[in-house]
Short mmCIF file of C-alpha atoms and ligand atoms in Angstrom, two decimals:
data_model
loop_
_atom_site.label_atom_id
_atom_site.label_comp_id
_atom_site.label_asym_id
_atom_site.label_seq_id
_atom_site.Cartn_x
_atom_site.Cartn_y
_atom_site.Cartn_z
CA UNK A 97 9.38 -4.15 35.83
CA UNK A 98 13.01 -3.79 37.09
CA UNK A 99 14.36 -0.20 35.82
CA UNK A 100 17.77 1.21 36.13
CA UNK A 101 18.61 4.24 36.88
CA UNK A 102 18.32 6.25 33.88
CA UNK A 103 15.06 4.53 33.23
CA UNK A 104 13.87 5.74 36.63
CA UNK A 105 15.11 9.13 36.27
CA UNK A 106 13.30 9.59 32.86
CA UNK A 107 10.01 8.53 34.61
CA UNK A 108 10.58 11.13 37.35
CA UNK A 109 10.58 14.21 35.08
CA UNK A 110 14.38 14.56 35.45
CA UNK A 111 14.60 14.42 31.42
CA UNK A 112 11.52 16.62 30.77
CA UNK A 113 7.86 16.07 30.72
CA UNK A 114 7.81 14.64 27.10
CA UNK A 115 10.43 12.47 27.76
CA UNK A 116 8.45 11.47 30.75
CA UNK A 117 4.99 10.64 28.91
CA UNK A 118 7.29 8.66 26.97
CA UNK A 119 8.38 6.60 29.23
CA UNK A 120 4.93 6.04 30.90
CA UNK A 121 3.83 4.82 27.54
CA UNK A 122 6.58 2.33 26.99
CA UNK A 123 6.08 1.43 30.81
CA UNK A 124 2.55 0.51 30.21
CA UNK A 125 3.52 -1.33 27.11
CA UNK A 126 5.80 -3.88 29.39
CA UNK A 127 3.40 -4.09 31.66
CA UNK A 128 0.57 -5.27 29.23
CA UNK A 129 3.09 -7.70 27.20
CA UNK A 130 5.05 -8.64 30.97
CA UNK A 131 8.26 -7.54 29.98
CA UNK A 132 11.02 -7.83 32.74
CA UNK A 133 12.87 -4.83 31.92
CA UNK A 134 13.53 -2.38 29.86
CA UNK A 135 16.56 -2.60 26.59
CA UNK A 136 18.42 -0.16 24.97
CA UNK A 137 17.94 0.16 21.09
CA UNK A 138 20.82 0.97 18.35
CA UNK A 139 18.07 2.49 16.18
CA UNK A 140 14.23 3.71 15.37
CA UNK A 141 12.24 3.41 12.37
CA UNK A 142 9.37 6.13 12.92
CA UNK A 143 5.75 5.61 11.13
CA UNK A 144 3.10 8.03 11.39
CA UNK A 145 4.93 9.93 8.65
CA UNK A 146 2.20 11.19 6.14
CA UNK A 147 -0.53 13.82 7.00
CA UNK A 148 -2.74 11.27 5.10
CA UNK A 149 -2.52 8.83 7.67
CA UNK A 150 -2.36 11.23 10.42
CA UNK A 151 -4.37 14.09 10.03
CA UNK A 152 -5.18 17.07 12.09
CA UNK A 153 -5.19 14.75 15.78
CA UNK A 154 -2.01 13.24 14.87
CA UNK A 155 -0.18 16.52 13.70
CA UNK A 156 -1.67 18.37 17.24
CA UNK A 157 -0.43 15.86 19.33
CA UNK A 158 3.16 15.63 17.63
CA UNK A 159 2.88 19.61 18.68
CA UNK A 160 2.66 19.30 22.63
CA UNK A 161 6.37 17.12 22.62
CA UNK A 162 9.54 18.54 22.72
CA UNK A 163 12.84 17.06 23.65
CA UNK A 164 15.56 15.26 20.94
CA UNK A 165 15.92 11.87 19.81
CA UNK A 166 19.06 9.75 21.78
CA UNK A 167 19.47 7.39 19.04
CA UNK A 168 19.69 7.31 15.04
CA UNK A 169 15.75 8.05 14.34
CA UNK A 170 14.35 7.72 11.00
CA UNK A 171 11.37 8.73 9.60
CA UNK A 172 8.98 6.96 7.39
CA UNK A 173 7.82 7.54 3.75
CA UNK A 174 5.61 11.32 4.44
CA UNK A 175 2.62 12.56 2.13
CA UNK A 176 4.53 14.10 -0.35
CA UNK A 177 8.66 14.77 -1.84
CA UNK A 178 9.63 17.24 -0.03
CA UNK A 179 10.83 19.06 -2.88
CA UNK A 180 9.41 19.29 -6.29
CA UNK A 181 5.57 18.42 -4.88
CA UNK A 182 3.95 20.98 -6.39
CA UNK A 183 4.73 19.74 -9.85
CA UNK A 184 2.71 16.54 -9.20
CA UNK A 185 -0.17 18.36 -8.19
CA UNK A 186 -0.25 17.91 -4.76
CA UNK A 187 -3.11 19.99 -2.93
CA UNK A 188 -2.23 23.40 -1.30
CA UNK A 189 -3.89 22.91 2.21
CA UNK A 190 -2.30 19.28 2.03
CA UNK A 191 1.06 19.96 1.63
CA UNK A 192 1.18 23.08 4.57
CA UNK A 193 -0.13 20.30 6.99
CA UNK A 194 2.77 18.10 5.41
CA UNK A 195 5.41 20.65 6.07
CA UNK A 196 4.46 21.36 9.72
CA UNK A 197 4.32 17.48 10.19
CA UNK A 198 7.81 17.35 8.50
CA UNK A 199 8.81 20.22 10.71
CA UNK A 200 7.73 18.55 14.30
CA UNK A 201 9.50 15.46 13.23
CA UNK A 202 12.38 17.73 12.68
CA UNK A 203 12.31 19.49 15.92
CA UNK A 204 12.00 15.91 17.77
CA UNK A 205 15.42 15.02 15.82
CA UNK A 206 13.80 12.49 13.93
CA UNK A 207 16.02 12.69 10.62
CA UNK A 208 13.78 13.20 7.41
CA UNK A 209 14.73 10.61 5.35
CA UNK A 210 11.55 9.90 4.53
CA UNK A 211 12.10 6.47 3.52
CA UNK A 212 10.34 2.33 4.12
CA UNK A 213 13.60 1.21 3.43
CA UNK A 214 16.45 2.79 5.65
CA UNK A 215 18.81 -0.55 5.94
CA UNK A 216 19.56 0.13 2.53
CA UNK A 217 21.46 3.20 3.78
CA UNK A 218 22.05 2.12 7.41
CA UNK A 219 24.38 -0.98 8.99
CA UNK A 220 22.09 -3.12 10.82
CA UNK A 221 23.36 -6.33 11.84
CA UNK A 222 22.66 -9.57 13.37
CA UNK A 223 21.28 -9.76 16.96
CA UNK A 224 20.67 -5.80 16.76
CA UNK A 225 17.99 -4.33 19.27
CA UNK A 226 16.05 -1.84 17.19
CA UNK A 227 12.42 -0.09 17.56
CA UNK A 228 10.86 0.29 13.97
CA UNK A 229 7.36 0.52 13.04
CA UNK A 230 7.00 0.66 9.20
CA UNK A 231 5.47 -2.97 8.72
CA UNK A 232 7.20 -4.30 5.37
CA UNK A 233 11.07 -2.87 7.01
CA UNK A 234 10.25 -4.77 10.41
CA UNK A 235 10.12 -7.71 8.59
CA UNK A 236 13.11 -7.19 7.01
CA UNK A 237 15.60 -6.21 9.29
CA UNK A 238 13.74 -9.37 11.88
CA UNK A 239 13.71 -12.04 8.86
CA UNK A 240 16.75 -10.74 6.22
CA UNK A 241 18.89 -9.50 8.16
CA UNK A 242 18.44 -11.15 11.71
CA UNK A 243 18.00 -7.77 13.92
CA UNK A 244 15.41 -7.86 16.52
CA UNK A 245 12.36 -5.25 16.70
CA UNK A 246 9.00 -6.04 17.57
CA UNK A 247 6.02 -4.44 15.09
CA UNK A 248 5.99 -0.79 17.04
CA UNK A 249 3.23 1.34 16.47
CA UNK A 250 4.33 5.35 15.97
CA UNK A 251 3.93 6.94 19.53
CA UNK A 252 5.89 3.54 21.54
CA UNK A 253 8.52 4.32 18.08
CA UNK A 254 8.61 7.93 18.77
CA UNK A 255 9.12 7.16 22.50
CA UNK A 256 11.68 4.85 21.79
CA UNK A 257 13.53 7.35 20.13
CA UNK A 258 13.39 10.06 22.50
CA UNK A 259 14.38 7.74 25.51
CA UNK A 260 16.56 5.01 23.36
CA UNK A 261 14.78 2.25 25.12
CA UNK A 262 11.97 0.14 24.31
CA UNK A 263 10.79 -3.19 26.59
CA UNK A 264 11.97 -6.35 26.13
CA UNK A 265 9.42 -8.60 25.39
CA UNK A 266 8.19 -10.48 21.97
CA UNK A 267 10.47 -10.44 19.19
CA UNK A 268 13.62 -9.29 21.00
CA UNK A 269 13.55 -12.83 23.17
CA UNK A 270 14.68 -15.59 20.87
CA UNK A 271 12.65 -18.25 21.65
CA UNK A 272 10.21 -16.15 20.25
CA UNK A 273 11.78 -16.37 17.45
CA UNK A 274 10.94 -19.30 16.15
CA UNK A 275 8.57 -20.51 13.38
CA UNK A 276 4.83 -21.33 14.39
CA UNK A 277 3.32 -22.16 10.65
CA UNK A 278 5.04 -24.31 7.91
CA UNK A 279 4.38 -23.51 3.88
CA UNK A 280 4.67 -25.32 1.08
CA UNK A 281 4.49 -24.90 -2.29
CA UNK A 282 2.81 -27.87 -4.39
CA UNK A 283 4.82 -27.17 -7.29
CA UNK A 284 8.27 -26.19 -6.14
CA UNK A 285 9.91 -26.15 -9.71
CA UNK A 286 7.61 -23.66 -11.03
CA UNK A 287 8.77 -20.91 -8.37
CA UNK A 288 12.26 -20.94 -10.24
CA UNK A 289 11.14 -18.09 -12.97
CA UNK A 290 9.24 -15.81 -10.59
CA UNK A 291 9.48 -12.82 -10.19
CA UNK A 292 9.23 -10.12 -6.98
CA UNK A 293 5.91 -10.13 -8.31
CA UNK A 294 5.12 -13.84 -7.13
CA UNK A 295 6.62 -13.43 -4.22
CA UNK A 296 4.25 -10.02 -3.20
CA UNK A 297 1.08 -12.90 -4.56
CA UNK A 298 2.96 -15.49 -2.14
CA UNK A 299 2.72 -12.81 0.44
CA UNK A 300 -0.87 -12.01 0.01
CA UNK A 301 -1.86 -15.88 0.47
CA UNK A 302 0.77 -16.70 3.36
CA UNK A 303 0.05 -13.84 5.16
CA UNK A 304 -3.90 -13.71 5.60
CA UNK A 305 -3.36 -17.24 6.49
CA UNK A 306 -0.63 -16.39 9.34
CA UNK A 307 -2.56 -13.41 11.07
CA UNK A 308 0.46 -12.73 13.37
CA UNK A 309 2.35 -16.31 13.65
CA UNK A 310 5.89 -17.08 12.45
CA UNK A 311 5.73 -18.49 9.09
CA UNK A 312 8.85 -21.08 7.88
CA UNK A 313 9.41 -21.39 4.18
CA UNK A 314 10.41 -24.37 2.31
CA UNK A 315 10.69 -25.08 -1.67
CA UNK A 316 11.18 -21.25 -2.15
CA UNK A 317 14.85 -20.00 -2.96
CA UNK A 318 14.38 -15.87 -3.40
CA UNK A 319 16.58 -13.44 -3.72
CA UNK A 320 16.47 -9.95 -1.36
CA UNK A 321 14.74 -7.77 -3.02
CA UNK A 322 11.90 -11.35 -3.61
CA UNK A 323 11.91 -11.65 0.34
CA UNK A 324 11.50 -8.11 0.68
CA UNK A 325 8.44 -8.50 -1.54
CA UNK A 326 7.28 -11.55 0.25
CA UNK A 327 7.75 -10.01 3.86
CA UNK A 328 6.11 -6.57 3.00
CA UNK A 329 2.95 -8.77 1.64
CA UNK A 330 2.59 -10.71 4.37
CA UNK A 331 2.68 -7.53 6.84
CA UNK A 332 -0.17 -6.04 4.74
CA UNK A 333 -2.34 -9.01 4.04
CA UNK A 334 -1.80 -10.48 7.87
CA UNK A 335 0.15 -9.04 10.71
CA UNK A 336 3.78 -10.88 9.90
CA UNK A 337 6.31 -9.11 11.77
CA UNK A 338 9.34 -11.83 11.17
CA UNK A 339 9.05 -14.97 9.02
CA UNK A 340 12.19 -17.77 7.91
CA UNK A 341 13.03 -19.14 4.95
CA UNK A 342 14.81 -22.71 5.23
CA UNK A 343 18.90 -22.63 4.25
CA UNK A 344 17.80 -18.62 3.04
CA UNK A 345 16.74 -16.10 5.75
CA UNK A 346 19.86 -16.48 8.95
CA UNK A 347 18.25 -17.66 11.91
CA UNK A 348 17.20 -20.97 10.05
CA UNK A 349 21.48 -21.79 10.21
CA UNK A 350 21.78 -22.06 13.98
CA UNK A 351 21.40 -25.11 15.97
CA UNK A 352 18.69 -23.70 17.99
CA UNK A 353 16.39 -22.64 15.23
CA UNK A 354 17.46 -26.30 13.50
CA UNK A 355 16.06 -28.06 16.68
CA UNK A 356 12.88 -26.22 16.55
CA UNK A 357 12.41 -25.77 13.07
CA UNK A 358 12.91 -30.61 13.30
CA UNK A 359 11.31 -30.69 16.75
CA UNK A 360 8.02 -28.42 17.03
CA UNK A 361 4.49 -29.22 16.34
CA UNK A 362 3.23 -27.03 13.62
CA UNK A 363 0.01 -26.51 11.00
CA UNK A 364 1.39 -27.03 7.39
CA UNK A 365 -0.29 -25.84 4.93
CA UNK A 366 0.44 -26.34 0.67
CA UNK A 367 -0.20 -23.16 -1.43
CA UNK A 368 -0.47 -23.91 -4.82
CA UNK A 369 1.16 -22.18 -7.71
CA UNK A 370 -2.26 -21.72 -9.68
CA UNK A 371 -3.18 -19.88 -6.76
CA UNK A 372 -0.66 -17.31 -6.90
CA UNK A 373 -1.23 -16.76 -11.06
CA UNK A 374 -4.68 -16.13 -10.07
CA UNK A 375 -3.85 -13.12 -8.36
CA UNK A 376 -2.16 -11.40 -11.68
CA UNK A 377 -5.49 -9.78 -13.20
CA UNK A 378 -6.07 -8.89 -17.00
CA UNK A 379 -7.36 -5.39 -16.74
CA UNK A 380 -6.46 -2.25 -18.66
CA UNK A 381 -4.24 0.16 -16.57
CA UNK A 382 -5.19 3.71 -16.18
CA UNK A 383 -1.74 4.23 -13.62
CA UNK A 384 1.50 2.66 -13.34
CA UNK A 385 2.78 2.62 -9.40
CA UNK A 386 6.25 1.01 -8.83
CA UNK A 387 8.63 1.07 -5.57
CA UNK A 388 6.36 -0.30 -2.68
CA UNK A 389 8.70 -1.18 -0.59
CA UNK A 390 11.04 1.74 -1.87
CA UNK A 391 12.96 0.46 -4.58
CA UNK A 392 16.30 -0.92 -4.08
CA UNK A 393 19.32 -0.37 -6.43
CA UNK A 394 19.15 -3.33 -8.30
CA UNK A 395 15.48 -2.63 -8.62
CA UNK A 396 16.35 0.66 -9.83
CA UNK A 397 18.91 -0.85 -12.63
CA UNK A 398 16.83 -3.44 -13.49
CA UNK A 399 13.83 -0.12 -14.37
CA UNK A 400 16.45 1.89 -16.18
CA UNK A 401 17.33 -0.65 -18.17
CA UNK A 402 13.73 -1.66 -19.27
CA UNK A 403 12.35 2.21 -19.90
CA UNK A 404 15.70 2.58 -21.92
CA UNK A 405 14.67 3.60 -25.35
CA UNK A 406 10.83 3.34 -24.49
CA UNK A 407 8.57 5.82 -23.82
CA UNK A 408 5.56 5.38 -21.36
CA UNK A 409 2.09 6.41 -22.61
CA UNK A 410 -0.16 7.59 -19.30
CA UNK A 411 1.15 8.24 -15.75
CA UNK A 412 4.13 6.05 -14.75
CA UNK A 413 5.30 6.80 -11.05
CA UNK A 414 8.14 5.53 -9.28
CA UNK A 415 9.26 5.53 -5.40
CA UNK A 416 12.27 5.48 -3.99
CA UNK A 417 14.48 7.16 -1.15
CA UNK A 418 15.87 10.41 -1.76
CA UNK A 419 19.07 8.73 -1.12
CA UNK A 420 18.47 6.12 -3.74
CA UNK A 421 18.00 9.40 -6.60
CA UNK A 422 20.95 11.58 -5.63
CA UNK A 423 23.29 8.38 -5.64
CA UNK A 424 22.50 7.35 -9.00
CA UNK A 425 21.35 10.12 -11.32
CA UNK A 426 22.67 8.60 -14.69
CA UNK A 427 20.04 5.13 -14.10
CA UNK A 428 17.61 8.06 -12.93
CA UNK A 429 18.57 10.16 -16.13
CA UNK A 430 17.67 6.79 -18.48
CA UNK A 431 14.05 6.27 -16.86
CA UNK A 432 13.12 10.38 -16.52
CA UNK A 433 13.62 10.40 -20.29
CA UNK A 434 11.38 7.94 -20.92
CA UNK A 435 8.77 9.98 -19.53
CA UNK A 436 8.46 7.88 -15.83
CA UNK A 437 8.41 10.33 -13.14
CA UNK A 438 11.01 8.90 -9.82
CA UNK A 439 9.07 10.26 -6.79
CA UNK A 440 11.30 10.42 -3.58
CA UNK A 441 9.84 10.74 0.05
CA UNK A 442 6.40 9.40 -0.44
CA UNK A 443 4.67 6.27 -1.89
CA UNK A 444 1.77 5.20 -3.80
CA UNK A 445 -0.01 4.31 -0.62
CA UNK A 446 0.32 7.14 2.13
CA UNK A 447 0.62 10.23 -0.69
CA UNK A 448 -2.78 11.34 -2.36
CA UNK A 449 -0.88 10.83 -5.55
CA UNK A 450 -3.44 7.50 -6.55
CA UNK A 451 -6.56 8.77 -4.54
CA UNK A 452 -9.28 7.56 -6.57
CA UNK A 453 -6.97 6.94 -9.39
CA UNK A 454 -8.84 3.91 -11.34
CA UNK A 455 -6.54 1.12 -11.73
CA UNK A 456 -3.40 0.94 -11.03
CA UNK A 457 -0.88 -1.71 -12.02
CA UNK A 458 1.88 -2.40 -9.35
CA UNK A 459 4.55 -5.64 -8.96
CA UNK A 460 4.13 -5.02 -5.30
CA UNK A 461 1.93 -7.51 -3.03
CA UNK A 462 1.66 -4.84 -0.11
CA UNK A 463 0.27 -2.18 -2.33
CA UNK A 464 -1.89 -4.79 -3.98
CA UNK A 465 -3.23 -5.21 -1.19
CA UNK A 466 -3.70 -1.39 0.76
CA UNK A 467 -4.47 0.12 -2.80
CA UNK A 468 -8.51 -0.19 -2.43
CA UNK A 469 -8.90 0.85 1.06
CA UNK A 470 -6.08 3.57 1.28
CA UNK A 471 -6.95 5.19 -2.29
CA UNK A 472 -10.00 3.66 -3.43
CA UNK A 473 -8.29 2.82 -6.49
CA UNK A 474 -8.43 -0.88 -8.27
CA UNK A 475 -4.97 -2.62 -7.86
CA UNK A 476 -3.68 -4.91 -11.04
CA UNK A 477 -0.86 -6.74 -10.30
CA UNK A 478 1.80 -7.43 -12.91
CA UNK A 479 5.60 -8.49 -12.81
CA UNK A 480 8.14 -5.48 -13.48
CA UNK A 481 8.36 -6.51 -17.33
CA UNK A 482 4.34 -6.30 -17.58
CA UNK A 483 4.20 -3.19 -15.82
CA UNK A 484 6.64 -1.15 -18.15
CA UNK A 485 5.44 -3.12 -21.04
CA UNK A 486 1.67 -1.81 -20.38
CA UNK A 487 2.92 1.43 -19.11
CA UNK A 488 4.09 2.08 -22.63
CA UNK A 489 1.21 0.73 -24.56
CA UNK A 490 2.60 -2.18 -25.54
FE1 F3S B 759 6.79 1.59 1.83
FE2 F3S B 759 4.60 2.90 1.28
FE3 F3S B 759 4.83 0.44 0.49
S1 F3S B 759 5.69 2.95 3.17
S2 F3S B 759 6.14 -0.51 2.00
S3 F3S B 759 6.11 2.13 -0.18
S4 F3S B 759 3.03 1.33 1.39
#
């Protein structure tokens, strides 16, 4: 691989020995995927977040590094809010290993914002290099907003952040860009009333059908917070890291994709719409779980409004960036007094919050699909409407 100076420099030790192992890591990285040099990113999304997902090897090993991040660094959803968890009943041993994981992230200058969905709160544009690794926000700063990060996992993240530079290979080329799997949807009039809900059971179909290709959209005209429902479902149920949407998502506008997208051999394959309904069960809820992705503010009006003057009946959690709460505390105000609890930090998937908590009812396709083998608790997926409505009896 070519490597400039600084790049050299860091490999040498002249940074530090973390920074060093960092840069052997993303070196071996460009070797394996044949990367001709190295780039420099404007930001990194770090995963690896939660003791859950962690645990003791991953909380040692965060330990032995030292150094600071170069570039804005954020942190993923962690195992718990960082303030507050010990009214939801979070365990005593779990939270200390929380806090020193919180803590190491700290120390690396990772900031703690704790959060899937940082563009919310951060400019990213077009034709941006970036290094993020939470699944569901790579495929929305690649597809909605037309930045360019491949899927990282959290150590090439974390050494992205310490060194600012990550290899430039996959989705930061653009004729990698470009779709490699057409859908369809047989009944394209019927998509006009759903819901982020259909989109998250669109998700679940298109993406264990994808694995890891490009899928291009046609028929389908959702809003963001629908193709942030769609992406983060595909990322779960295959391994999409960017998808397109015809006339919707912005890559599908330019000439280039336009040639490809009218040129290129491709499989096509029809979902149907009774396939999606399928996926919304009829069982009684024992949890409501909301916010997976993290709510957006829209989402968050659209809740207040709907727990206004109700009152839920069994545990009703929502999740959402700190940032998201402390920006709007008169919508939070409306849903608290219904009885809904608005969790920052954390989610329903990588906090202990719905271990073995029977069956929960989400709108979200990605927790859907990670709620059996991350909490071993039943998913039921309903739209927004049909979650509030059962999580207030009604
Ligand atoms: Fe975000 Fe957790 Fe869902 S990290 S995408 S809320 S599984």
């Amino acid at each position: 691989m070519e490597l400039d100076k600084y790049d050299q420099a860091l490999l040498n030790g002249e940074y530090g020995e973390t920074k060093q192992k960092m840069m052997e890591i993303l070196l071996a990285l460009g070797k394996i995927y044949e990367a001709e040099k190295f780039i420099e990113v404007k930001s990194v999304q770090v995963s690896g977040a939660s003791f859950k997902t962690i645990g003791d090897a991953g909380l040692s090993w965060l330990n032995t590094l030292s150094g600071k991040a170069v570039v804005p660094s954020f942190l993923n959803p962690i195992g718990m809010p960082r303030d507050e968890w010990q009214n939801l009943g979070i365990p005593d041993d779990f939270a200390k290993k929380q806090l020193e994981v919180n803590a190491a992230y700290a120390r690396l200058g990772i900031r703690l914002t704790c959060t899937c969905t940082p563009y919310y709160f951060n400019i990213i544009e077009r034709g941006d290099h970036l290094a993020w690794s939470e699944s569901s926000a790579v495929s929305y700063v690649n597809s909605v907003l037309g930045a360019r990060t491949n899927r990282e996992g959290g150590p090439s993240a974390l050494a992205a952040a310490l060194t600012g530079k990550t290899p430039y290979y996959g989705l930061h080329i653009v004729k990698n860009r470009v779709p490699q799997i057409d859908f369809h949807i047989d009944d394209p009039a019927a998509t006009k009333s759903w819901t982020n809900a259909h989109y998250g059971a669109l998700g679940i179909i298109a993406g264990a059908i994808s694995g890891n290709r490009i899928p291009f959209f046609t028929d389908i005209r959702p809003n963001r917070d629908m193709l942030k429902s769609l992406g983060a479902a595909m990322a779960a149920s295959g391994a999409v890291a960017l998808y397109h949407v015809n006339e919707i998502t912005p890559e599908t506008r330019f000439p280039f994709f336009k040639k490809h997208i009218e040129e290129d051999d491709r499989e096509v394959v029809e979902i149907e719409v009774a396939e999606i309904e399928e996926l919304f069960g009829s069982l009684e809820a024992d949890v409501i779980a909301l916010g997976c992705p993290h709510l957006s503010e829209e989402e968050l009006e659209e809740l207040a409004s709907l727990l206004e003057s109700r009152r839920v009946v069994m545990p009703f959690y929502i999740f959402a960036a700190e940032e998201l709460r402390a920006k709007h505390p008169d919508l939070c105000n409306k849903i608290l007094s219904s009885g809904a609890k608005i969790v920052p930090d954390t989610c329903m998937v990588v906090s202990p919050l719905m271990d073995k908590a029977g069956v929960v009812m989400t709108n979200s396709g990605k927790a859907f699909t990670y709620l059996p083998g991350m909490c071993k608790a039943t998913p039921l997926l309903g739209t927004l409407e049909e979650c509030v409505r059962a999580g207030c009896g009604e």
